[in-house]
Amino acid sequence: MHTQYSPTVAKLLTIGDAHNQEWPNYLDLGLRAEHIPELISLATDAKLFWSESEGREVWAPIHAWRTLGQLRATEAIEPLIPMFHELEDSDWSGEELPEVFGMIGREAIPALARYLSDTTHVMWPRLTAAHALERIAANDPSARAEVMAALTQPLEQYATNDPELNAFLISYLIDIKAVEAAPLMERIFADDRAELSIQGDWEDVQIALGLRTERETPRPRYNLFPPLELPIAPAGKSKSSAGKAAAKAKSKRKQSKASRKKNKRK
């Protein structure tokens, strides 16, 4: 089985459970640029990812995309992006692929921006693209302006966006300190087009951006996520990412659709 992979890449089929908080240095296995085509094939093997097998190989796509991130493999940009929707029902793709793109870097911004702005995609895969953009700016501050433009463009259509989408995009803009986008954010809150349980109201956003130091009005009643309720951020991941993971989980639970997760281990 899986004889199409070279012995070096096939090592990823034997590692197993990927739940460790710290990613190992996969390059220690001898994985190099010449393995990128094979790694892309393995990382995008959705059939293997969703396999009901109890074997270690079902974890290999995760190890492969992590390796592509560590190799900063720009060749993987276009092949990995469809995983946003193909693996939509897995928390692994929503949390890890943004980190992978953050490692690949600014070369991924145009493709991620196109995906984010494409309204034929549903909300959560689009937000995976948005998170990936935020991680790029976090890792490379020189990419901030380009990322801000990519995150702001879909917000221009805020009137027809889902309020949750607007709120999460605003939260990613806050993460990159996009004070320049504050006028647009203010219009969104004035028109009541942002879900308040994600980032709070306009006064909360102003405080987060450093535009004010305290509230002038009592905080409205909405379900925010106090710091003590946020999960501990895994090593190498920001607290803001952990916060949005909690918000995303709660927001998903609010949706009426039933979970379609196919693999209880993931």
PDB file of C-alpha atoms in Angstrom:
ATOM      1  CA  MET A   1       0.000   0.000   0.000  1.00  0.00           C
ATOM      2  CA  HIS A   2       1.160   3.546  -0.806  1.00  0.00           C
ATOM      3  CA  THR A   3       4.040   2.191  -2.876  1.00  0.00           C
ATOM      4  CA  GLN A   4       3.885   5.373  -4.970  1.00  0.00           C
ATOM      5  CA  TYR A   5       5.890   7.216  -2.308  1.00  0.00           C
ATOM      6  CA  SER A   6       9.642   7.183  -2.031  1.00  0.00           C
ATOM      7  CA  PRO A   7      11.107   5.668   1.137  1.00  0.00           C
ATOM      8  CA  THR A   8      11.803   9.120   2.606  1.00  0.00           C
ATOM      9  CA  VAL A   9       8.264  10.435   2.088  1.00  0.00           C
ATOM     10  CA  ALA A  10       6.795   7.092   3.164  1.00  0.00           C
ATOM     11  CA  LYS A  11       8.219   7.739   6.641  1.00  0.00           C
ATOM     12  CA  LEU A  12       5.301  10.127   7.166  1.00  0.00           C
ATOM     13  CA  LEU A  13       2.927   7.173   6.854  1.00  0.00           C
ATOM     14  CA  THR A  14       4.395   5.626   9.989  1.00  0.00           C
ATOM     15  CA  ILE A  15       4.451   8.568  12.425  1.00  0.00           C
ATOM     16  CA  GLY A  16       0.803   8.325  13.469  1.00  0.00           C
ATOM     17  CA  ASP A  17      -1.083  10.583  15.870  1.00  0.00           C
ATOM     18  CA  ALA A  18      -0.463  14.272  15.170  1.00  0.00           C
ATOM     19  CA  HIS A  19      -1.922  15.629  18.406  1.00  0.00           C
ATOM     20  CA  ASN A  20       1.416  16.738  19.859  1.00  0.00           C
ATOM     21  CA  GLN A  21       1.331  20.481  20.393  1.00  0.00           C
ATOM     22  CA  GLU A  22       4.784  21.053  18.935  1.00  0.00           C
ATOM     23  CA  TRP A  23       5.373  20.095  15.348  1.00  0.00           C
ATOM     24  CA  PRO A  24       8.510  18.013  14.926  1.00  0.00           C
ATOM     25  CA  ASN A  25      11.183  19.144  12.514  1.00  0.00           C
ATOM     26  CA  TYR A  26      10.201  16.974   9.576  1.00  0.00           C
ATOM     27  CA  LEU A  27      13.337  17.979   7.726  1.00  0.00           C
ATOM     28  CA  ASP A  28      15.227  15.772  10.173  1.00  0.00           C
ATOM     29  CA  LEU A  29      13.678  12.850   8.278  1.00  0.00           C
ATOM     30  CA  GLY A  30      15.632  13.853   5.202  1.00  0.00           C
ATOM     31  CA  LEU A  31      12.702  15.567   3.485  1.00  0.00           C
ATOM     32  CA  ARG A  32      13.891  18.174   1.021  1.00  0.00           C
ATOM     33  CA  ALA A  33      12.678  20.281  -1.891  1.00  0.00           C
ATOM     34  CA  GLU A  34      12.925  17.360  -4.291  1.00  0.00           C
ATOM     35  CA  HIS A  35      10.166  15.621  -2.295  1.00  0.00           C
ATOM     36  CA  ILE A  36       7.673  18.470  -2.695  1.00  0.00           C
ATOM     37  CA  PRO A  37       5.619  16.848  -5.510  1.00  0.00           C
ATOM     38  CA  GLU A  38       5.170  13.686  -3.446  1.00  0.00           C
ATOM     39  CA  LEU A  39       4.392  15.697  -0.328  1.00  0.00           C
ATOM     40  CA  ILE A  40       1.716  17.637  -2.184  1.00  0.00           C
ATOM     41  CA  SER A  41       0.158  14.380  -3.347  1.00  0.00           C
ATOM     42  CA  LEU A  42       0.105  13.055   0.206  1.00  0.00           C
ATOM     43  CA  ALA A  43      -1.069  16.314   1.795  1.00  0.00           C
ATOM     44  CA  THR A  44      -4.046  16.527  -0.568  1.00  0.00           C
ATOM     45  CA  ASP A  45      -5.128  12.909  -0.223  1.00  0.00           C
ATOM     46  CA  ALA A  46      -8.562  13.615   1.261  1.00  0.00           C
ATOM     47  CA  LYS A  47      -9.575   9.977   0.835  1.00  0.00           C
ATOM     48  CA  LEU A  48      -6.731   8.900   3.098  1.00  0.00           C
ATOM     49  CA  PHE A  49      -7.449  11.709   5.554  1.00  0.00           C
ATOM     50  CA  TRP A  50     -11.076  10.592   5.957  1.00  0.00           C
ATOM     51  CA  SER A  51     -10.247   6.894   5.933  1.00  0.00           C
ATOM     52  CA  GLU A  52     -11.892   4.816   8.642  1.00  0.00           C
ATOM     53  CA  SER A  53      -8.670   2.876   9.048  1.00  0.00           C
ATOM     54  CA  GLU A  54      -7.200   2.678  12.528  1.00  0.00           C
ATOM     55  CA  GLY A  55      -3.700   2.655  11.080  1.00  0.00           C
ATOM     56  CA  ARG A  56      -1.074   5.339  11.435  1.00  0.00           C
ATOM     57  CA  GLU A  57      -1.211   6.266   7.769  1.00  0.00           C
ATOM     58  CA  VAL A  58      -4.441   8.259   8.157  1.00  0.00           C
ATOM     59  CA  TRP A  59      -2.401  10.973   9.895  1.00  0.00           C
ATOM     60  CA  ALA A  60       0.093  11.241   7.044  1.00  0.00           C
ATOM     61  CA  PRO A  61      -1.658  14.090   5.146  1.00  0.00           C
ATOM     62  CA  ILE A  62      -1.308  16.272   8.252  1.00  0.00           C
ATOM     63  CA  HIS A  63       2.384  15.479   8.570  1.00  0.00           C
ATOM     64  CA  ALA A  64       2.805  16.141   4.841  1.00  0.00           C
ATOM     65  CA  TRP A  65       1.246  19.607   4.900  1.00  0.00           C
ATOM     66  CA  ARG A  66       3.294  20.539   7.949  1.00  0.00           C
ATOM     67  CA  THR A  67       6.404  19.479   6.049  1.00  0.00           C
ATOM     68  CA  LEU A  68       5.398  21.632   3.087  1.00  0.00           C
ATOM     69  CA  GLY A  69       5.139  24.571   5.464  1.00  0.00           C
ATOM     70  CA  GLN A  70       8.576  23.904   6.900  1.00  0.00           C
ATOM     71  CA  LEU A  71       9.949  23.696   3.357  1.00  0.00           C
ATOM     72  CA  ARG A  72       8.160  26.973   2.516  1.00  0.00           C
ATOM     73  CA  ALA A  73       6.943  25.198  -0.586  1.00  0.00           C
ATOM     74  CA  THR A  74       5.305  27.799  -2.815  1.00  0.00           C
ATOM     75  CA  GLU A  75       4.466  24.980  -5.229  1.00  0.00           C
ATOM     76  CA  ALA A  76       1.933  23.778  -2.643  1.00  0.00           C
ATOM     77  CA  ILE A  77      -0.105  26.983  -2.559  1.00  0.00           C
ATOM     78  CA  GLU A  78      -2.647  26.177  -5.256  1.00  0.00           C
ATOM     79  CA  PRO A  79      -2.963  22.447  -4.429  1.00  0.00           C
ATOM     80  CA  LEU A  80      -3.518  23.052  -0.705  1.00  0.00           C
ATOM     81  CA  ILE A  81      -6.166  25.764  -0.987  1.00  0.00           C
ATOM     82  CA  PRO A  82      -8.957  23.381  -2.101  1.00  0.00           C
ATOM     83  CA  MET A  83      -8.397  21.518   1.157  1.00  0.00           C
ATOM     84  CA  PHE A  84     -10.178  24.425   2.856  1.00  0.00           C
ATOM     85  CA  HIS A  85     -13.498  23.101   1.582  1.00  0.00           C
ATOM     86  CA  GLU A  86     -12.625  19.455   1.015  1.00  0.00           C
ATOM     87  CA  LEU A  87     -11.697  19.122   4.690  1.00  0.00           C
ATOM     88  CA  GLU A  88     -14.162  21.734   5.957  1.00  0.00           C
ATOM     89  CA  ASP A  89     -15.587  19.444   8.626  1.00  0.00           C
ATOM     90  CA  SER A  90     -12.206  18.838  10.230  1.00  0.00           C
ATOM     91  CA  ASP A  91     -10.794  21.156  12.860  1.00  0.00           C
ATOM     92  CA  TRP A  92      -7.330  20.100  11.681  1.00  0.00           C
ATOM     93  CA  SER A  93      -7.584  21.937   8.377  1.00  0.00           C
ATOM     94  CA  GLY A  94      -9.115  25.060   9.881  1.00  0.00           C
ATOM     95  CA  GLU A  95      -6.410  25.394  12.517  1.00  0.00           C
ATOM     96  CA  GLU A  96      -3.309  23.953  10.864  1.00  0.00           C
ATOM     97  CA  LEU A  97      -3.499  24.981   7.224  1.00  0.00           C
ATOM     98  CA  PRO A  98      -3.383  28.689   8.175  1.00  0.00           C
ATOM     99  CA  GLU A  99      -0.169  27.958  10.069  1.00  0.00           C
ATOM    100  CA  VAL A 100       1.204  26.151   7.003  1.00  0.00           C
ATOM    101  CA  PHE A 101       0.422  29.119   4.763  1.00  0.00           C
ATOM    102  CA  GLY A 102       1.894  31.438   7.340  1.00  0.00           C
ATOM    103  CA  MET A 103       5.158  29.544   6.968  1.00  0.00           C
ATOM    104  CA  ILE A 104       4.992  29.500   3.169  1.00  0.00           C
ATOM    105  CA  GLY A 105       4.663  33.267   3.238  1.00  0.00           C
ATOM    106  CA  ARG A 106       3.569  36.228   1.200  1.00  0.00           C
ATOM    107  CA  GLU A 107       3.698  34.426  -2.149  1.00  0.00           C
ATOM    108  CA  ALA A 108       0.407  32.828  -1.091  1.00  0.00           C
ATOM    109  CA  ILE A 109      -1.426  36.125  -0.574  1.00  0.00           C
ATOM    110  CA  PRO A 110      -2.895  36.521  -4.101  1.00  0.00           C
ATOM    111  CA  ALA A 111      -4.327  32.994  -4.191  1.00  0.00           C
ATOM    112  CA  LEU A 112      -5.700  33.270  -0.650  1.00  0.00           C
ATOM    113  CA  ALA A 113      -7.246  36.655  -1.434  1.00  0.00           C
ATOM    114  CA  ARG A 114      -8.991  35.224  -4.486  1.00  0.00           C
ATOM    115  CA  TYR A 115     -10.391  32.359  -2.449  1.00  0.00           C
ATOM    116  CA  LEU A 116     -11.562  34.632   0.353  1.00  0.00           C
ATOM    117  CA  SER A 117     -13.342  36.958  -2.067  1.00  0.00           C
ATOM    118  CA  ASP A 118     -15.047  34.126  -3.966  1.00  0.00           C
ATOM    119  CA  THR A 119     -18.614  34.041  -2.676  1.00  0.00           C
ATOM    120  CA  THR A 120     -19.231  30.631  -4.243  1.00  0.00           C
ATOM    121  CA  HIS A 121     -17.310  29.213  -1.280  1.00  0.00           C
ATOM    122  CA  VAL A 122     -19.142  28.862   2.017  1.00  0.00           C
ATOM    123  CA  MET A 123     -18.183  30.844   5.070  1.00  0.00           C
ATOM    124  CA  TRP A 124     -15.888  28.549   7.081  1.00  0.00           C
ATOM    125  CA  PRO A 125     -13.486  27.673   4.265  1.00  0.00           C
ATOM    126  CA  ARG A 126     -13.326  31.380   3.408  1.00  0.00           C
ATOM    127  CA  LEU A 127     -12.434  32.106   7.019  1.00  0.00           C
ATOM    128  CA  THR A 128      -9.673  29.509   6.846  1.00  0.00           C
ATOM    129  CA  ALA A 129      -8.234  31.591   3.998  1.00  0.00           C
ATOM    130  CA  ALA A 130      -8.640  34.734   6.108  1.00  0.00           C
ATOM    131  CA  HIS A 131      -6.853  33.098   9.033  1.00  0.00           C
ATOM    132  CA  ALA A 132      -4.058  32.051   6.683  1.00  0.00           C
ATOM    133  CA  LEU A 133      -3.657  35.643   5.547  1.00  0.00           C
ATOM    134  CA  GLU A 134      -3.460  36.808   9.165  1.00  0.00           C
ATOM    135  CA  ARG A 135      -0.755  34.239   9.897  1.00  0.00           C
ATOM    136  CA  ILE A 136       1.290  35.445   6.944  1.00  0.00           C
ATOM    137  CA  ALA A 137       1.228  38.995   8.290  1.00  0.00           C
ATOM    138  CA  ALA A 138       2.044  37.740  11.792  1.00  0.00           C
ATOM    139  CA  ASN A 139       5.131  35.958  10.490  1.00  0.00           C
ATOM    140  CA  ASP A 140       6.147  38.692   8.028  1.00  0.00           C
ATOM    141  CA  PRO A 141       5.214  42.230   9.118  1.00  0.00           C
ATOM    142  CA  SER A 142       6.330  43.555   5.729  1.00  0.00           C
ATOM    143  CA  ALA A 143       3.301  41.761   4.250  1.00  0.00           C
ATOM    144  CA  ARG A 144       0.871  43.611   6.513  1.00  0.00           C
ATOM    145  CA  ALA A 145      -0.412  46.134   3.958  1.00  0.00           C
ATOM    146  CA  GLU A 146      -1.039  43.450   1.355  1.00  0.00           C
ATOM    147  CA  VAL A 147      -2.815  41.250   3.878  1.00  0.00           C
ATOM    148  CA  MET A 148      -4.905  44.149   5.135  1.00  0.00           C
ATOM    149  CA  ALA A 149      -6.070  44.868   1.591  1.00  0.00           C
ATOM    150  CA  ALA A 150      -6.983  41.212   1.093  1.00  0.00           C
ATOM    151  CA  LEU A 151      -8.990  41.084   4.333  1.00  0.00           C
ATOM    152  CA  THR A 152     -10.682  44.418   3.745  1.00  0.00           C
ATOM    153  CA  GLN A 153     -11.861  43.766   0.187  1.00  0.00           C
ATOM    154  CA  PRO A 154     -14.600  41.255   1.116  1.00  0.00           C
ATOM    155  CA  LEU A 155     -15.689  43.492   3.980  1.00  0.00           C
ATOM    156  CA  GLU A 156     -16.700  46.109   1.422  1.00  0.00           C
ATOM    157  CA  GLN A 157     -19.644  43.785   0.717  1.00  0.00           C
ATOM    158  CA  TYR A 158     -20.570  43.697   4.395  1.00  0.00           C
ATOM    159  CA  ALA A 159     -24.237  44.430   3.730  1.00  0.00           C
ATOM    160  CA  THR A 160     -24.679  41.072   2.015  1.00  0.00           C
ATOM    161  CA  ASN A 161     -22.146  39.088   4.061  1.00  0.00           C
ATOM    162  CA  ASP A 162     -23.071  36.847   6.953  1.00  0.00           C
ATOM    163  CA  PRO A 163     -22.590  38.937  10.135  1.00  0.00           C
ATOM    164  CA  GLU A 164     -20.307  36.193  11.489  1.00  0.00           C
ATOM    165  CA  LEU A 165     -18.081  36.472   8.432  1.00  0.00           C
ATOM    166  CA  ASN A 166     -17.846  40.225   8.942  1.00  0.00           C
ATOM    167  CA  ALA A 167     -17.005  39.814  12.616  1.00  0.00           C
ATOM    168  CA  PHE A 168     -14.266  37.254  12.032  1.00  0.00           C
ATOM    169  CA  LEU A 169     -12.706  39.356   9.274  1.00  0.00           C
ATOM    170  CA  ILE A 170     -12.719  42.309  11.655  1.00  0.00           C
ATOM    171  CA  SER A 171     -11.044  40.158  14.313  1.00  0.00           C
ATOM    172  CA  TYR A 172      -8.243  39.220  11.909  1.00  0.00           C
ATOM    173  CA  LEU A 173      -7.799  42.869  10.976  1.00  0.00           C
ATOM    174  CA  ILE A 174      -7.512  43.673  14.673  1.00  0.00           C
ATOM    175  CA  ASP A 175      -4.811  41.013  14.996  1.00  0.00           C
ATOM    176  CA  ILE A 176      -2.693  42.847  12.417  1.00  0.00           C
ATOM    177  CA  LYS A 177      -3.494  46.238  13.999  1.00  0.00           C
ATOM    178  CA  ALA A 178      -5.283  47.487  10.890  1.00  0.00           C
ATOM    179  CA  VAL A 179      -6.262  50.865  12.310  1.00  0.00           C
ATOM    180  CA  GLU A 180      -6.620  52.112   8.732  1.00  0.00           C
ATOM    181  CA  ALA A 181      -9.712  49.927   8.353  1.00  0.00           C
ATOM    182  CA  ALA A 182     -11.449  51.474  11.381  1.00  0.00           C
ATOM    183  CA  PRO A 183     -13.840  53.690   9.329  1.00  0.00           C
ATOM    184  CA  LEU A 184     -15.135  50.636   7.467  1.00  0.00           C
ATOM    185  CA  MET A 185     -15.473  48.702  10.718  1.00  0.00           C
ATOM    186  CA  GLU A 186     -17.444  51.570  12.247  1.00  0.00           C
ATOM    187  CA  ARG A 187     -19.908  51.523   9.336  1.00  0.00           C
ATOM    188  CA  ILE A 188     -20.369  47.789   9.733  1.00  0.00           C
ATOM    189  CA  PHE A 189     -21.258  48.113  13.407  1.00  0.00           C
ATOM    190  CA  ALA A 190     -23.449  51.152  12.774  1.00  0.00           C
ATOM    191  CA  ASP A 191     -25.415  49.089  10.254  1.00  0.00           C
ATOM    192  CA  ASP A 192     -25.609  46.146  12.674  1.00  0.00           C
ATOM    193  CA  ARG A 193     -23.795  43.786  10.304  1.00  0.00           C
ATOM    194  CA  ALA A 194     -21.325  42.151  12.709  1.00  0.00           C
ATOM    195  CA  GLU A 195     -22.012  39.272  15.094  1.00  0.00           C
ATOM    196  CA  LEU A 196     -21.247  40.711  18.522  1.00  0.00           C
ATOM    197  CA  SER A 197     -20.333  37.400  20.155  1.00  0.00           C
ATOM    198  CA  ILE A 198     -17.145  37.181  18.081  1.00  0.00           C
ATOM    199  CA  GLN A 199     -15.283  40.425  18.825  1.00  0.00           C
ATOM    200  CA  GLY A 200     -17.695  42.581  20.781  1.00  0.00           C
ATOM    201  CA  ASP A 201     -19.268  45.848  19.684  1.00  0.00           C
ATOM    202  CA  TRP A 202     -17.685  48.931  18.127  1.00  0.00           C
ATOM    203  CA  GLU A 203     -16.399  50.238  21.454  1.00  0.00           C
ATOM    204  CA  ASP A 204     -14.717  46.888  22.150  1.00  0.00           C
ATOM    205  CA  VAL A 205     -13.122  47.011  18.709  1.00  0.00           C
ATOM    206  CA  GLN A 206     -11.861  50.547  19.264  1.00  0.00           C
ATOM    207  CA  ILE A 207     -10.244  49.438  22.515  1.00  0.00           C
ATOM    208  CA  ALA A 208      -8.665  46.448  20.780  1.00  0.00           C
ATOM    209  CA  LEU A 209      -7.263  48.744  18.094  1.00  0.00           C
ATOM    210  CA  GLY A 210      -5.907  51.188  20.678  1.00  0.00           C
ATOM    211  CA  LEU A 211      -8.279  53.950  19.577  1.00  0.00           C
ATOM    212  CA  ARG A 212      -9.763  54.305  23.056  1.00  0.00           C
ATOM    213  CA  THR A 213      -8.800  53.074  26.491  1.00  0.00           C
ATOM    214  CA  GLU A 214     -12.172  52.338  28.039  1.00  0.00           C
ATOM    215  CA  ARG A 215     -15.858  52.101  27.270  1.00  0.00           C
ATOM    216  CA  GLU A 216     -18.169  55.082  27.456  1.00  0.00           C
ATOM    217  CA  THR A 217     -21.369  53.027  27.559  1.00  0.00           C
ATOM    218  CA  PRO A 218     -22.355  49.851  29.388  1.00  0.00           C
ATOM    219  CA  ARG A 219     -21.419  46.734  27.468  1.00  0.00           C
ATOM    220  CA  PRO A 220     -24.441  45.190  25.726  1.00  0.00           C
ATOM    221  CA  ARG A 221     -25.500  41.707  26.711  1.00  0.00           C
ATOM    222  CA  TYR A 222     -23.846  39.245  24.367  1.00  0.00           C
ATOM    223  CA  ASN A 223     -21.829  36.092  24.744  1.00  0.00           C
ATOM    224  CA  LEU A 224     -18.203  37.094  24.658  1.00  0.00           C
ATOM    225  CA  PHE A 225     -15.348  34.777  25.524  1.00  0.00           C
ATOM    226  CA  PRO A 226     -13.600  35.875  28.733  1.00  0.00           C
ATOM    227  CA  PRO A 227      -9.876  35.193  28.836  1.00  0.00           C
ATOM    228  CA  LEU A 228     -10.296  32.429  31.408  1.00  0.00           C
ATOM    229  CA  GLU A 229     -12.585  30.525  29.052  1.00  0.00           C
ATOM    230  CA  LEU A 230     -10.150  30.559  26.145  1.00  0.00           C
ATOM    231  CA  PRO A 231      -8.148  27.422  25.441  1.00  0.00           C
ATOM    232  CA  ILE A 232      -4.438  27.486  26.095  1.00  0.00           C
ATOM    233  CA  ALA A 233      -2.652  28.358  22.875  1.00  0.00           C
ATOM    234  CA  PRO A 234      -0.582  25.461  21.518  1.00  0.00           C
ATOM    235  CA  ALA A 235       3.139  26.074  21.293  1.00  0.00           C
ATOM    236  CA  GLY A 236       3.944  28.216  18.304  1.00  0.00           C
ATOM    237  CA  LYS A 237       0.414  29.576  17.999  1.00  0.00           C
ATOM    238  CA  SER A 238      -0.791  32.981  19.124  1.00  0.00           C
ATOM    239  CA  LYS A 239      -3.381  33.498  21.827  1.00  0.00           C
ATOM    240  CA  SER A 240      -5.491  35.350  19.292  1.00  0.00           C
ATOM    241  CA  SER A 241      -5.637  32.203  17.168  1.00  0.00           C
ATOM    242  CA  ALA A 242      -6.664  30.204  20.221  1.00  0.00           C
ATOM    243  CA  GLY A 243      -9.340  32.770  20.987  1.00  0.00           C
ATOM    244  CA  LYS A 244     -10.759  32.559  17.527  1.00  0.00           C
ATOM    245  CA  ALA A 245     -10.703  28.790  17.744  1.00  0.00           C
ATOM    246  CA  ALA A 246     -12.983  29.035  20.783  1.00  0.00           C
ATOM    247  CA  ALA A 247     -15.206  31.587  19.096  1.00  0.00           C
ATOM    248  CA  LYS A 248     -15.385  29.506  15.957  1.00  0.00           C
ATOM    249  CA  ALA A 249     -16.316  26.392  17.903  1.00  0.00           C
ATOM    250  CA  LYS A 250     -19.094  28.147  19.768  1.00  0.00           C
ATOM    251  CA  SER A 251     -20.330  29.869  16.643  1.00  0.00           C
ATOM    252  CA  LYS A 252     -20.463  26.562  14.822  1.00  0.00           C
ATOM    253  CA  ARG A 253     -22.504  25.024  17.610  1.00  0.00           C
ATOM    254  CA  LYS A 254     -25.038  27.794  17.202  1.00  0.00           C
ATOM    255  CA  GLN A 255     -25.654  26.786  13.618  1.00  0.00           C
ATOM    256  CA  SER A 256     -28.642  24.569  13.023  1.00  0.00           C
ATOM    257  CA  LYS A 257     -26.893  22.206  10.646  1.00  0.00           C
ATOM    258  CA  ALA A 258     -25.701  18.947  12.164  1.00  0.00           C
ATOM    259  CA  SER A 259     -22.033  18.126  12.199  1.00  0.00           C
ATOM    260  CA  ARG A 260     -20.951  16.101   9.190  1.00  0.00           C
ATOM    261  CA  LYS A 261     -17.631  14.989  10.631  1.00  0.00           C
ATOM    262  CA  LYS A 262     -16.793  11.580   9.294  1.00  0.00           C
ATOM    263  CA  ASN A 263     -13.822  10.672  11.436  1.00  0.00           C
ATOM    264  CA  LYS A 264     -14.295  10.631  15.197  1.00  0.00           C
ATOM    265  CA  ARG A 265     -10.541  10.692  15.771  1.00  0.00           C
ATOM    266  CA  LYS A 266     -10.198  13.998  13.990  1.00  0.00           C
TER     267      LYS A 266
END
